[in-house]
Short mmCIF file of C-alpha atoms in Angstrom, two decimals:
data_model
loop_
_atom_site.label_atom_id
_atom_site.label_comp_id
_atom_site.label_asym_id
_atom_site.label_seq_id
_atom_site.Cartn_x
_atom_site.Cartn_y
_atom_site.Cartn_z
CA MET A 1 76.37 0.06 20.26
CA PRO A 2 76.78 3.35 18.36
CA PRO A 3 79.14 3.34 15.38
CA HIS A 4 81.83 5.32 17.44
CA GLY A 5 82.42 2.33 19.55
CA ARG A 6 81.42 3.67 22.93
CA PRO A 7 77.86 3.15 25.09
CA CYS A 8 75.45 5.31 25.00
CA GLY A 9 72.85 6.36 27.97
CA ILE A 10 73.26 5.14 31.58
CA GLY A 11 77.25 4.70 32.47
CA GLY A 12 78.55 5.90 28.74
CA ASP A 13 77.75 9.07 26.81
CA ALA A 14 76.00 12.29 28.13
CA ALA A 15 72.74 12.56 26.12
CA VAL A 16 74.17 16.47 25.64
CA SER A 17 77.17 17.32 24.68
CA THR A 18 79.68 18.76 27.11
CA ARG A 19 82.19 19.38 24.35
CA LYS A 20 83.03 23.17 24.32
CA ARG A 21 81.46 24.33 20.59
CA PRO A 22 80.20 27.89 21.19
CA LEU A 23 77.76 29.22 19.16
CA SER A 24 79.14 31.89 17.01
CA ARG A 25 76.96 35.54 16.79
CA ASN A 26 75.72 34.63 13.54
CA GLU A 27 74.60 31.33 14.22
CA ILE A 28 72.32 33.24 17.58
CA GLY A 29 71.36 35.81 14.61
CA ARG A 30 70.16 33.42 11.98
CA ALA A 31 67.32 31.65 14.18
CA PHE A 32 65.60 34.87 14.24
CA HIS A 33 64.03 36.03 11.02
CA GLY A 34 60.61 36.47 9.90
CA THR A 35 57.81 35.88 12.47
CA THR A 36 60.29 34.59 15.04
CA THR A 37 61.92 38.45 15.22
CA GLU A 38 58.55 39.67 15.73
CA ALA A 39 57.39 37.43 18.72
CA PHE A 40 61.47 37.93 20.38
CA PRO A 41 62.79 41.20 19.02
CA VAL A 42 66.31 42.62 19.69
CA ILE A 43 65.43 44.12 22.84
CA LEU A 44 63.29 41.80 25.18
CA SER A 45 61.66 42.21 28.28
CA PRO A 46 62.60 39.52 30.79
CA ALA A 47 59.08 37.92 29.92
CA GLN A 48 60.16 37.52 26.56
CA LEU A 49 62.96 35.89 27.57
CA ALA A 50 61.59 33.66 29.99
CA THR A 51 59.04 32.64 26.90
CA LEU A 52 62.21 31.96 24.40
CA ALA A 53 64.49 30.24 26.82
CA GLY A 54 61.63 27.99 28.14
CA LEU A 55 61.93 29.34 31.63
CA SER A 56 60.07 31.16 34.44
CA VAL A 57 60.22 34.95 34.66
CA LYS A 58 61.01 34.21 38.39
CA THR A 59 64.12 32.91 37.12
CA VAL A 60 65.28 35.65 34.63
CA TYR A 61 64.67 37.99 37.57
CA ASP A 62 66.61 35.77 39.91
CA TRP A 63 69.71 35.06 37.28
CA ILE A 64 69.69 38.99 36.51
CA ALA A 65 69.95 39.49 40.60
CA LYS A 66 73.22 36.89 41.28
CA GLY A 67 74.45 38.78 38.43
CA ARG A 68 74.29 35.70 35.61
CA LEU A 69 73.19 37.97 33.08
CA ASP A 70 75.49 41.06 33.70
CA GLY A 71 76.21 42.57 30.21
CA ALA A 72 72.67 41.55 28.86
CA PHE A 73 70.42 43.51 30.87
CA ARG A 74 69.82 47.24 31.91
CA LYS A 75 67.74 48.65 34.57
CA ARG A 76 65.91 51.91 33.88
CA GLY A 77 63.69 52.78 36.74
CA LYS A 78 61.24 50.04 37.11
CA HIS A 79 61.99 48.62 33.99
CA VAL A 80 64.89 45.69 32.63
CA LEU A 81 65.79 45.80 29.44
CA LEU A 82 67.55 42.28 27.92
CA TRP A 83 69.70 42.21 24.88
CA ARG A 84 68.33 38.91 23.35
CA ASP A 85 71.69 38.10 21.58
CA ARG A 86 73.99 38.60 24.72
CA ALA A 87 71.65 36.96 26.64
CA LEU A 88 71.80 33.61 24.76
CA ASP A 89 75.18 33.92 24.12
CA ILE A 90 75.76 34.28 27.78
CA LEU A 91 73.42 31.15 28.48
CA PHE A 92 74.89 29.23 25.45
CA ASN A 93 78.46 30.35 25.63
CA GLY A 94 78.77 31.79 28.78
CA LYS A 95 81.27 30.24 31.95
CA ASP A 96 79.26 27.50 34.04
CA TRP A 97 77.54 28.24 37.04
CA GLN A 98 77.29 27.12 40.66
CA ASN A 99 74.11 25.92 42.36
CA GLY A 100 72.82 28.84 44.40
#
């Protein structure tokens, strides 16, 4: 049993913390220095965000269509531009999404 006295795993604590501890803008920004900034600039394409978050490009477009990334993207003609730090803020700190 772990030092906190509560069992872990099945029937115990979740493997991922559900405690609200939002990432600060500074924490998000610190993740992008040096070569990381070259691969993931401040303005991203849907494909770059998908790569960064480990998602499919289809999922990113689906989330945009469902309004899940509102405030983090801008459509210009056929092009979608995503503000990297805002998109990550929404993914990590935004409200929970309902399935569907």
